[in-house]
Tab-separated table of C-alpha atoms in Angstrom:
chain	number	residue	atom	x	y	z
A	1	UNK	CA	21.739	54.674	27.053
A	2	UNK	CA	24.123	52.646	24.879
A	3	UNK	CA	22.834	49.705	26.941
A	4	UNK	CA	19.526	50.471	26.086
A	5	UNK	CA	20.138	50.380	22.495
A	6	UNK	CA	22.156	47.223	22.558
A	7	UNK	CA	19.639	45.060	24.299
A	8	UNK	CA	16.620	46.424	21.598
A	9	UNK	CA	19.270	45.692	19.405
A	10	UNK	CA	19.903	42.057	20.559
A	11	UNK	CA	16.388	41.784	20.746
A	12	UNK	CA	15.360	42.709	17.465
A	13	UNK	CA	18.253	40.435	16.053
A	14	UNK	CA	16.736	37.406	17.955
A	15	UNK	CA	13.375	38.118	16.476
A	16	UNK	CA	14.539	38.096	13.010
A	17	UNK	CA	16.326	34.611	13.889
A	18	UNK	CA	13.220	33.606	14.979
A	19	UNK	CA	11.032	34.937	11.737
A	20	UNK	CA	13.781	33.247	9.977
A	21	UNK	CA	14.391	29.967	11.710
A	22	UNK	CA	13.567	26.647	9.586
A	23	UNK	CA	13.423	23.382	11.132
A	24	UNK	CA	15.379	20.762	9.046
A	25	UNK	CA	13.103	17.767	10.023
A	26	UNK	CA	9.374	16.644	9.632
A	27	UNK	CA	7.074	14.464	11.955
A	28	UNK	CA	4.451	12.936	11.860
A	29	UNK	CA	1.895	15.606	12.336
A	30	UNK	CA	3.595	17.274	8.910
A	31	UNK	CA	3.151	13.765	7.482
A	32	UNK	CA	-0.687	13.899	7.979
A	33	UNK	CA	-1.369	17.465	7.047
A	34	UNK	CA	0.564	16.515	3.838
A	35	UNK	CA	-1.191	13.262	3.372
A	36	UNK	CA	-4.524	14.866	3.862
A	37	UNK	CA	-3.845	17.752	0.869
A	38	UNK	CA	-2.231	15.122	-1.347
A	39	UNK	CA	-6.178	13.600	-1.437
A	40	UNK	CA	-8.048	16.275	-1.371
A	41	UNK	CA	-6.146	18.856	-3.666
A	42	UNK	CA	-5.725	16.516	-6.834
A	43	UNK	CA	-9.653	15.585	-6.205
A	44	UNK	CA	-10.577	19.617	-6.625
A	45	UNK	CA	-7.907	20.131	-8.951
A	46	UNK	CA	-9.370	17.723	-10.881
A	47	UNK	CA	-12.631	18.665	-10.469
A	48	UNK	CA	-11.901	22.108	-11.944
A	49	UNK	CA	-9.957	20.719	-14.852
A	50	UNK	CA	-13.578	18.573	-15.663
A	51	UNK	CA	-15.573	21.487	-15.493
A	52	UNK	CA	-13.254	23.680	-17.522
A	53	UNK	CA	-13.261	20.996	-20.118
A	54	UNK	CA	-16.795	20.463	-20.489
A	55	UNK	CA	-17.406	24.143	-21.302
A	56	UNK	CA	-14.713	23.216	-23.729
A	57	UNK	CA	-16.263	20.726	-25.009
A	58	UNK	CA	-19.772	22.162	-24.973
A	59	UNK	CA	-17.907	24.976	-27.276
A	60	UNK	CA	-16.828	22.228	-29.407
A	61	UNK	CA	-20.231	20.124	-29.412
A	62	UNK	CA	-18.905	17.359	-27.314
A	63	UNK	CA	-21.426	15.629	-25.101
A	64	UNK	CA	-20.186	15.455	-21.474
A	65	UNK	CA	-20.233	12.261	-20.681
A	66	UNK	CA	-17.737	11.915	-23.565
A	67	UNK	CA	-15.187	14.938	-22.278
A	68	UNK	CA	-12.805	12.024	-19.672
A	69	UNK	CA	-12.328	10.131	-23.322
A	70	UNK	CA	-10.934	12.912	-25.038
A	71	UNK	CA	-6.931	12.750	-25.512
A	72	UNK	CA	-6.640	16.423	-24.864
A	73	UNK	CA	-8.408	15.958	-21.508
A	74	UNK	CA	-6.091	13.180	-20.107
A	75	UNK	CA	-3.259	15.093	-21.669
A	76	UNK	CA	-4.132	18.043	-18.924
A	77	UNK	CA	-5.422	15.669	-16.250
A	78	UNK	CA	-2.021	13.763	-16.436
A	79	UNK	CA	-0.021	16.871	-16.168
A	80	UNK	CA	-1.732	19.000	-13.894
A	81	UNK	CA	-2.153	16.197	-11.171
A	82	UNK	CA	1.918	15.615	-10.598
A	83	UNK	CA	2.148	19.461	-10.500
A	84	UNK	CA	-0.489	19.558	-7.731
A	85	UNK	CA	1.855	17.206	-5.502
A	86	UNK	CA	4.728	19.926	-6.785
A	87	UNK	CA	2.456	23.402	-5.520
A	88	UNK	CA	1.916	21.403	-2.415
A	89	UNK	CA	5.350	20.318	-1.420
A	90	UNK	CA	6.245	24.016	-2.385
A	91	UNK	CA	3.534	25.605	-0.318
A	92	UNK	CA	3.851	23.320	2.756
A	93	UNK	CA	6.909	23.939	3.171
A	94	UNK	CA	7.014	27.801	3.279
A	95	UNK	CA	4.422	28.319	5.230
A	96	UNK	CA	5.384	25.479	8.113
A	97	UNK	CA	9.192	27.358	7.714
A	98	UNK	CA	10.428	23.522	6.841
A	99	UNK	CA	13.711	23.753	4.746
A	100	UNK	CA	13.554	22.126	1.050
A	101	UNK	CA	16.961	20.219	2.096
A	102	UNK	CA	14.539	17.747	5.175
A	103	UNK	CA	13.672	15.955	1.874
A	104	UNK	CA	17.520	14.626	1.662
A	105	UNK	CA	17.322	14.558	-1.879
A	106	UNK	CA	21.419	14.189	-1.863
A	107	UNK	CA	22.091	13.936	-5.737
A	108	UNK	CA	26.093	12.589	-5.082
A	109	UNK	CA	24.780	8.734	-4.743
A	110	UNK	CA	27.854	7.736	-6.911
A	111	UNK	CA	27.642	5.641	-10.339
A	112	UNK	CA	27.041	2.404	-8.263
A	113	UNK	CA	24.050	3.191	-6.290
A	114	UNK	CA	22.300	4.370	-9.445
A	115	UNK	CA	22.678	1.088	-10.908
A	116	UNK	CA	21.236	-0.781	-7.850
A	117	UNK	CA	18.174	1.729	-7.995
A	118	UNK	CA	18.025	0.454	-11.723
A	119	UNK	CA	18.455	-3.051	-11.082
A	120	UNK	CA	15.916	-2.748	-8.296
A	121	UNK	CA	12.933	-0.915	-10.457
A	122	UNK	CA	13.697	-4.285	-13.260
A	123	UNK	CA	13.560	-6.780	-10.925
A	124	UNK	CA	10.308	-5.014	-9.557
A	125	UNK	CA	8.655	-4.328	-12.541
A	126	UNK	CA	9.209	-8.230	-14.248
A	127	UNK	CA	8.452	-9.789	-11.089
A	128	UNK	CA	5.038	-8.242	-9.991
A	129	UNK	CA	3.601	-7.479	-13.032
A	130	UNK	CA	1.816	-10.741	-13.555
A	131	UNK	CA	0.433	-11.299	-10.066
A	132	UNK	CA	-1.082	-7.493	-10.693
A	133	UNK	CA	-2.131	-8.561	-14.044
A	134	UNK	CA	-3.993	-11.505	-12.625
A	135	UNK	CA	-5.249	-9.162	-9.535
A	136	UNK	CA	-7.264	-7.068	-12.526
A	137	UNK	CA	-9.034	-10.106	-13.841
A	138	UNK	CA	-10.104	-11.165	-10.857
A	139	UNK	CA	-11.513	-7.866	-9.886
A	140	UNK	CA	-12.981	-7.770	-13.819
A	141	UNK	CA	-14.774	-11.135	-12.655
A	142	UNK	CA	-16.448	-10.237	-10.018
A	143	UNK	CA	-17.961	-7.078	-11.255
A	144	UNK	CA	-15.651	-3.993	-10.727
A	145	UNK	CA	-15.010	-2.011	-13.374
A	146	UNK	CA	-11.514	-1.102	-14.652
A	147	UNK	CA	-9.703	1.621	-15.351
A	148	UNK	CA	-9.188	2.294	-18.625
A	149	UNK	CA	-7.977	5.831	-19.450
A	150	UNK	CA	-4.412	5.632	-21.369
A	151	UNK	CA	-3.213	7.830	-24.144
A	152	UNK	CA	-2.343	6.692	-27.580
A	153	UNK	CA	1.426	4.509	-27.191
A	154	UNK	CA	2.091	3.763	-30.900
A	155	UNK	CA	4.498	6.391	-32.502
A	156	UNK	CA	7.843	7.867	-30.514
A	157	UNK	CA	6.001	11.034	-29.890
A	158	UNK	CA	3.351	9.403	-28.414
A	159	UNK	CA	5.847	7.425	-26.392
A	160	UNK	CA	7.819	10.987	-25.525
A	161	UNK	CA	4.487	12.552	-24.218
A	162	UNK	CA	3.769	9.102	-22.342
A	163	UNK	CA	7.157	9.143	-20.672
A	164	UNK	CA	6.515	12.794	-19.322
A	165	UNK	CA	3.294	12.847	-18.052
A	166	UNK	CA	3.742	9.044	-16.818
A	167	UNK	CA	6.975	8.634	-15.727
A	168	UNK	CA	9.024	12.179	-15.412
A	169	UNK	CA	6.166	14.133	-13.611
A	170	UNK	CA	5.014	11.238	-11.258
A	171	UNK	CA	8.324	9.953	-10.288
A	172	UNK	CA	9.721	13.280	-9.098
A	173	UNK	CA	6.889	14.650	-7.505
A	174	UNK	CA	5.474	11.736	-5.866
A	175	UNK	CA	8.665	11.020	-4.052
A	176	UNK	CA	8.721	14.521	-3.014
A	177	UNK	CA	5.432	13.873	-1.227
A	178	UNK	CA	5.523	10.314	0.041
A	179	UNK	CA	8.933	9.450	0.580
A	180	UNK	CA	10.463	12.957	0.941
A	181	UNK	CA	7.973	14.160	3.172
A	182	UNK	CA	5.816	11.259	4.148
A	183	UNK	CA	7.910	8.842	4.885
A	184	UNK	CA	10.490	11.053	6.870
A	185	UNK	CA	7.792	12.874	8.839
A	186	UNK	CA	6.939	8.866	10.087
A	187	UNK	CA	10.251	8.053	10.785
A	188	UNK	CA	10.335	11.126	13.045
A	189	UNK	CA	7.642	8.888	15.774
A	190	UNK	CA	8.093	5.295	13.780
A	191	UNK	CA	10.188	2.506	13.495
A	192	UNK	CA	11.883	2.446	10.211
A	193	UNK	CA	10.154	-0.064	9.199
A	194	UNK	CA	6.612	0.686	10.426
A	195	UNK	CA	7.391	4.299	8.381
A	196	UNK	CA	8.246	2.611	5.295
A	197	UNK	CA	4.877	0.298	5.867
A	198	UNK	CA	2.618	3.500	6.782
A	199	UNK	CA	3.947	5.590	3.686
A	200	UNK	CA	3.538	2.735	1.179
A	201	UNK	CA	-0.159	2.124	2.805
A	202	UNK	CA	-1.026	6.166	1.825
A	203	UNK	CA	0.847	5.794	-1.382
A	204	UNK	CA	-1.817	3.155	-2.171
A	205	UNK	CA	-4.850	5.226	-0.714
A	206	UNK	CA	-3.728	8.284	-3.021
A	207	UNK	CA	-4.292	6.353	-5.980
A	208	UNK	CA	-7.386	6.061	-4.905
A	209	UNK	CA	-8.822	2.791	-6.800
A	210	UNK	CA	-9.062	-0.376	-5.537
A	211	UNK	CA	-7.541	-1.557	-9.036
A	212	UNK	CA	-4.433	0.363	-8.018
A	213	UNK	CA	-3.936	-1.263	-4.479
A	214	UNK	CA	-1.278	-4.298	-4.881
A	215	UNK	CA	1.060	-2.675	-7.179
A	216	UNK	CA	1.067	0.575	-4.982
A	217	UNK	CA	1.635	-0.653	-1.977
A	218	UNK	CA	4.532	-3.370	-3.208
A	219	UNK	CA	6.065	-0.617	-4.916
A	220	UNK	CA	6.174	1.706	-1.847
A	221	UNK	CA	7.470	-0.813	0.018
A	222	UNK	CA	10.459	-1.247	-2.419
A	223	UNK	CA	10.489	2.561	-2.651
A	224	UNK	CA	10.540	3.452	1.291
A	225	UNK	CA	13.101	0.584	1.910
A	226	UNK	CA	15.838	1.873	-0.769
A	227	UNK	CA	15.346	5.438	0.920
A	228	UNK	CA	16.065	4.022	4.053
A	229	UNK	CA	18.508	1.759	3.452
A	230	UNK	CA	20.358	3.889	0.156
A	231	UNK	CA	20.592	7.180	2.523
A	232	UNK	CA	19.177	9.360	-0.631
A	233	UNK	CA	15.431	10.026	-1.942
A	234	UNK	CA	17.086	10.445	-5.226
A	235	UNK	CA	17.123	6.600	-5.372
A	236	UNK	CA	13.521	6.290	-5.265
A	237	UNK	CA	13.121	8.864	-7.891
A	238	UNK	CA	15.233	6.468	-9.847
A	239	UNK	CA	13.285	3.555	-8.953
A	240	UNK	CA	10.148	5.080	-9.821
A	241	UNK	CA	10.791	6.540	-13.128
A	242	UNK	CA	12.417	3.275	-14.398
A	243	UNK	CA	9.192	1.582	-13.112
A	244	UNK	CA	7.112	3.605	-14.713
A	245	UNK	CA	9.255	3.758	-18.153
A	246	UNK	CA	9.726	0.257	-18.590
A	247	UNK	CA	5.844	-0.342	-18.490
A	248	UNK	CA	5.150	2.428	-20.818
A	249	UNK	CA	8.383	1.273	-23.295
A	250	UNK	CA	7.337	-2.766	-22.981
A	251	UNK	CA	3.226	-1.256	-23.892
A	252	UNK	CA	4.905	0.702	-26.492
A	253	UNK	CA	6.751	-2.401	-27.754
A	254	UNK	CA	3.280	-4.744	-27.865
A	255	UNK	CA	1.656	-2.201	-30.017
A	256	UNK	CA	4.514	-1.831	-32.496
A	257	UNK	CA	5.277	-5.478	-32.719
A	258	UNK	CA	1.627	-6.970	-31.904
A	259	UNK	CA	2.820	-9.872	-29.176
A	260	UNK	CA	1.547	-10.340	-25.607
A	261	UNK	CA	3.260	-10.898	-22.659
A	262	UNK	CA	0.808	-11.909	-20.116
A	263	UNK	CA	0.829	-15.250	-18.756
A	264	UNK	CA	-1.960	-17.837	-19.691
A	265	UNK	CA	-5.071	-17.232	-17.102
A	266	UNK	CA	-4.569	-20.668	-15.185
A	267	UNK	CA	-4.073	-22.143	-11.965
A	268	UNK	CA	-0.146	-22.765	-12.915
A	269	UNK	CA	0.010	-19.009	-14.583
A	270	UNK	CA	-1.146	-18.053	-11.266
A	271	UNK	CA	1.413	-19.850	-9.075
A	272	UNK	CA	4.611	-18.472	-11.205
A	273	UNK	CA	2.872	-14.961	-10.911
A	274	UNK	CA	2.961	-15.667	-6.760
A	275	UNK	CA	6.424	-17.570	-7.182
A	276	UNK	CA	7.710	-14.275	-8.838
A	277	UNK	CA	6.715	-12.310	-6.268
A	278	UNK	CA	8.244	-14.171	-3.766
A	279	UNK	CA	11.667	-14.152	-5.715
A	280	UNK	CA	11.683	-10.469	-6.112
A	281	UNK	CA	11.620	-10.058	-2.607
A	282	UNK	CA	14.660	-12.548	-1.879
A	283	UNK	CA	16.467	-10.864	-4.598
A	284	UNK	CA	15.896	-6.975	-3.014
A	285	UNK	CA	17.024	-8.664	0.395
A	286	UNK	CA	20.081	-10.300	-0.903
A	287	UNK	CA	20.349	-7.038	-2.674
A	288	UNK	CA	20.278	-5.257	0.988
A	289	UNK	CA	22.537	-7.821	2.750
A	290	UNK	CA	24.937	-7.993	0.328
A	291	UNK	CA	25.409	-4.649	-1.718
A	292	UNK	CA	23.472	-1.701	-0.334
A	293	UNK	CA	25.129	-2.483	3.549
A	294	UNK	CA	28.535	-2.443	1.694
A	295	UNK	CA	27.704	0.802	-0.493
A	296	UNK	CA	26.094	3.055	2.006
A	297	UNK	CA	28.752	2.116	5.039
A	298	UNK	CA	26.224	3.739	7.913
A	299	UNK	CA	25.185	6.427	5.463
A	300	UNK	CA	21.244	5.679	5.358
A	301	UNK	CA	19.183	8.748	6.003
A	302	UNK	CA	19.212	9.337	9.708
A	303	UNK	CA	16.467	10.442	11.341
A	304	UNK	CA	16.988	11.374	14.692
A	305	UNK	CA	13.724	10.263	17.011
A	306	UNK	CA	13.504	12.398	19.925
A	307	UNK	CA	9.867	11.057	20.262
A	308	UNK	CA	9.393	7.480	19.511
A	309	UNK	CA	6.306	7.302	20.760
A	310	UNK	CA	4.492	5.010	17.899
A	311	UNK	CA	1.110	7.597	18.687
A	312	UNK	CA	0.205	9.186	15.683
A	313	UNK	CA	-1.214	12.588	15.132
A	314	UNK	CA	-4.423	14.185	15.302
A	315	UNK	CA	-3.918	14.816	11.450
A	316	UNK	CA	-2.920	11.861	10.428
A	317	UNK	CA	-5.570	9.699	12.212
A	318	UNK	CA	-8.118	12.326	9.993
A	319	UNK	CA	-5.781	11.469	7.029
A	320	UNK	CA	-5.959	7.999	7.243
A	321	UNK	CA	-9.882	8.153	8.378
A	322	UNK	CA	-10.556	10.469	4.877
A	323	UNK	CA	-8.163	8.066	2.558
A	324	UNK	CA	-10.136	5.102	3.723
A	325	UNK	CA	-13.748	6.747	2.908
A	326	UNK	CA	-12.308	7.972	-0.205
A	327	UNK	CA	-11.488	4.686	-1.354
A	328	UNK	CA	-14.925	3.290	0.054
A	329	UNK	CA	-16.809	5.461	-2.007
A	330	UNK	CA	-14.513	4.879	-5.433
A	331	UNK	CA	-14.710	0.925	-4.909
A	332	UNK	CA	-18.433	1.572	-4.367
A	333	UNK	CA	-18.759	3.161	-7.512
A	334	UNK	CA	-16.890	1.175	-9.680
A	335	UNK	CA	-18.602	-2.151	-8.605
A	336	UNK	CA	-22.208	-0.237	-9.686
């Protein structure tokens, strides 16, 4: 009898491991699934936010066509479409029994690796700007329209409220997705390398706009490799947010003090915009070779590859097929 009652009990103690049990690791099947939502959910969240709005604005005797120009509108768009990423990363995670800690968010990068993220988002902002400036005329020339929803940048609250929705939100949340779950979830089946590549391809396709290609996918790059390379996705939050904040603080700066900083649209304008390029990228490699091997001493997130098969997943192949049409159909639209 007592036998009897120790082997339910056993039993019933390895089902609640079981129930219990989180895996500390994504693939590349997780990476897909997440991928997908990350289009689709910020599409119908913003959907909804449109349609709440223009019963707002109807309310309010606002024609619809004018509700995407109203500040309070982009106010709510901005904020609600970081959170999405958030509910997602959330959500995803408790119902796939993933633990929060696969991210390796690992806060205790020390004083010194901060300031390499810091150095890194600097050199990366100042030295693709202008080739992505000069990517936007050229896609103004030949027909496509641009983007041109921004919120007032003239006063320090303004700048505040810019800084939160534009830099905070994004740069936290993002990296959750794309280089937190993304990218790791790759590196499960990938090369390093080929991960970092993949995840800065999506990060590109969830933007969504063929105006917001080049900068996207440079800056993932940059973002994967100091995740990789730093051991930490805290860096990339770094990286990100001072990204983001310098471009809203230097916009900031032109509209207080009236000057421009573009360079002058000809063929030599153009060649410093490539030759800056270029000499970012020698400056983040001599920044690998020569401080982040020192600082991280073998320390870079592992990820241990059981299945290194370079075959991605049913989900991700639908991922990738649904980013691409998505992109299709806003490149279509914007060039009518």
């Amino acid at each position: 009898m007592f036998e009897i009652d120790y082997n339910k009990s056993m039993e019933k103690q390895l089902n609640q491991e079981k129930i219990n049990f989180k895996r500390n690791f994504y693939n590349n099947n997780d990476s897909g699934k997440v991928f997908l939502l990350s289009l689709l959910m910020p599409f119908v969240v913003s959907l909804c936010i449109l349609l709440v709005c223009q019963l707002i604005g109807m309310a309010m005797g606002i024609p619809s066509e004018e509700i995407d120009k109203q500040v309070w509108y982009i106010i709510v768009l901005y904020f609600l479409t970081p959170i999405t990423f958030g509910a997602i990363f959330l959500a995803y995670n408790k119902v796939a029994k993933i633990s929060y800690g696969a991210i390796n968010l690992n806060l205790k990068i020390g004083w010194k690796k901060a300031l390499v993220a810091i150095f890194v988002a600097l050199v990366a902002i100042f030295g693709l700007q202008f080739f992505v400036g000069f990517v936007d005329q050229f896609l103004d020339k030949i027909g496509f329209t641009l983007g041109d929803t921004q919120l007032p940048n003239d006063t320090f609250g303004w700048l505040a409220l810019n800084v939160l929705l534009l830099a905070i939100l994004p740069a936290f949340f993002e990296e959750l997705i794309f280089r937190g779950v993304i990218l790791q979830g790759l590196r499960k089946n990938f090369s390093d390398w080929l991960a970092i590549l993949l995840s800065a391809i999506m990060f590109t396709f969830m933007h969504g706009s063929l105006q917001q290609f080049v900068y996207p996918l440079l800056l993932g790059l940059i973002l994967g490799w100091i995740v990789v390379r730093g051991g930490s996705l805290f860096l990339s939050i770094i990286v990100h947010f001072m990204s983001n904040f310098t471009v809203i603080f230097m916009n900031f700066l032109q509209n207080k003090l009236s000057f421009d900083m573009n360079l002058p649209s000809s063929w030599w304008g153009i060649l410093i915009s490539v030759l800056l390029v270029v000499v970012t990228f020698v400056i983040l490699y001599l920044v690998d070779r020569f401080i982040l091997s020192r600082l991280n001493k073998g320390q870079e997130i592992k990820t241990e590859k059981k299945e290194l098969v370079k075959v991605p997943s049913l989900f991700l192949i639908i991922s990738w097929v649904v980013a691409v049409i998505l992109m299709i159909i806003s490149t279509i639209v914007n060039f009518i």
